[in-house]
Amino acid sequence: MQNRVVMLADFDYFFAQCEELRNPAIKDKPVVVGVYSGRTEESGAVSTSNYIARKYGVKSGMPLFMAKRKLEGTDAVFLPVDHQYYEQISNRIMQILRSYATSFEQVSVDEAYLDVTGQVQGSFENAKNYAEKMKAEVKSRVGVSFSVGVGPNKLVAKIACESQKPDGLTIVKPEEAKGFLAPLPVNRLLGVGKKTSAKMESLGIKTIADLASYDVQKLMAVWGKTLGVYFHDAANAADDDVVQEQGEAESISRIGTLKQDSHDLAFILQKTDELTEDVANDVTERNLSFKQVAVYVVLADLSSKSRSITLEKPARDKETIKHYVKELLDRFLSETQLEVRRVGVKVSDFSREEPSQKQLTSFFQTS
Ligand code: TTP
Ligand code: CA
């Protein structure tokens, strides 16, 4: 098998960086984003903070009153979380990152894995330039910085990424991977929490190197076959978990308002063609095929209707969407006298070739 080149992108101090983006005036101050529980003005916890605030000892999960105390006498800015806004920014970045990868796996609002083996011809030298280009594009188009780890698999990419933040780029070649992990404490591995690392320590296992050279049969005797083998492989920098999209979107849609209410098919199609362009781009970027095309219409009396059609076989192109949107709208307009105010285009019922391997990472996320 060809050497894989896997990247992890992790956005820097994400919620706080989003706040700086919409209000650059706070950039040079400590910025703390928190969830206010509402009981008193002070109660709640820190979600994240920018790196200036971190210098004063502010940490995620810390009570807000404690963060306030640490930042006393500074011009710190405290803001409530605005998930909707962070998701918008995240979606814009993810869309760009997705276009850099053969397969793409978003793991949270601010983290995604990319398999770029094909794009860089398996070369870690090329991967460096490629990651720099990707970082620069996101910086100039969205204004957000992030850190990247590059490795021969997801496990190494993730730990590489953590080793240099913010705005980091850390590359670990396959032949360096074991040595890179060796001195780190075992709790840097996914799935090794407090309890497990305490147990490992009692067996004399402190570093990943200790774990890598520990007898796998003994690990299996303590943790069972699946976990024992996993710990052994992970410590040896072995991980064949594939990068794949999780929880695929069920539909892709766009909606827009007409410049003026209308019953004219040609006029309405100008708008739906624009919307279809966006929908089709998303479909292509996510490497999907759809079997259902739908239009959504809000009429002048503000009532809304939708009409859909199921195709005989999956399609993936813009012209197919345009064709059926026209047919659906034409039929719909013949059924009503009312003018149209807003229109939407939606495709759904997706299919895609996907490997169906049970993943260890999902095993940990659910346990
Ligand atoms: P992280 O990636 O852990 O942290 P970060 O992006 O703020 O900082 P960095 O990656 O530069 O170290 O988490 C991503 C977002 O998730 C973070 O911006 C806010 C949110 N979050 C919480 O709401 N509570 C938490 O306890 C943590 C750790 C994160
Ligand atoms: Ca982050």
Coordinates of N, CA, C and O and ligand atoms in Angstrom, one line a residue, residues 10-14 110-111 165, ligand 2:
D10 N -6.7 21.9 13.0 CA -7.4 22.3 14.3 C -7.3 23.8 14.4 O -6.3 24.4 14.5
F11 N -8.5 24.5 14.4 CA -8.5 25.9 14.4 C -8.1 26.5 15.7 O -8.4 26.0 16.8
D12 N -7.3 27.5 15.6 CA -6.7 28.1 16.9 C -7.8 28.8 17.7 O -8.6 29.5 17.2
Y13 N -7.7 28.7 19.0 CA -8.5 29.3 20.0 C -9.9 29.7 19.4 O -10.3 30.9 19.4
F14 N -10.6 28.7 18.9 CA -11.6 29.0 17.9 C -12.7 30.0 18.2 O -12.9 30.9 17.5
D110 N -14.3 22.6 15.1 CA -13.0 23.2 14.7 C -11.9 22.2 14.4 O -10.7 22.5 14.4
E111 N -12.2 21.0 14.0 CA -11.2 20.0 13.7 C -11.7 19.1 12.5 O -12.8 18.7 12.5
K165 N 1.1 24.9 18.5 CA 0.0 25.8 18.3 C 0.3 27.2 18.9 O 1.1 27.2 19.8
Ligands
CA2 CA -8.9 24.3 18.3

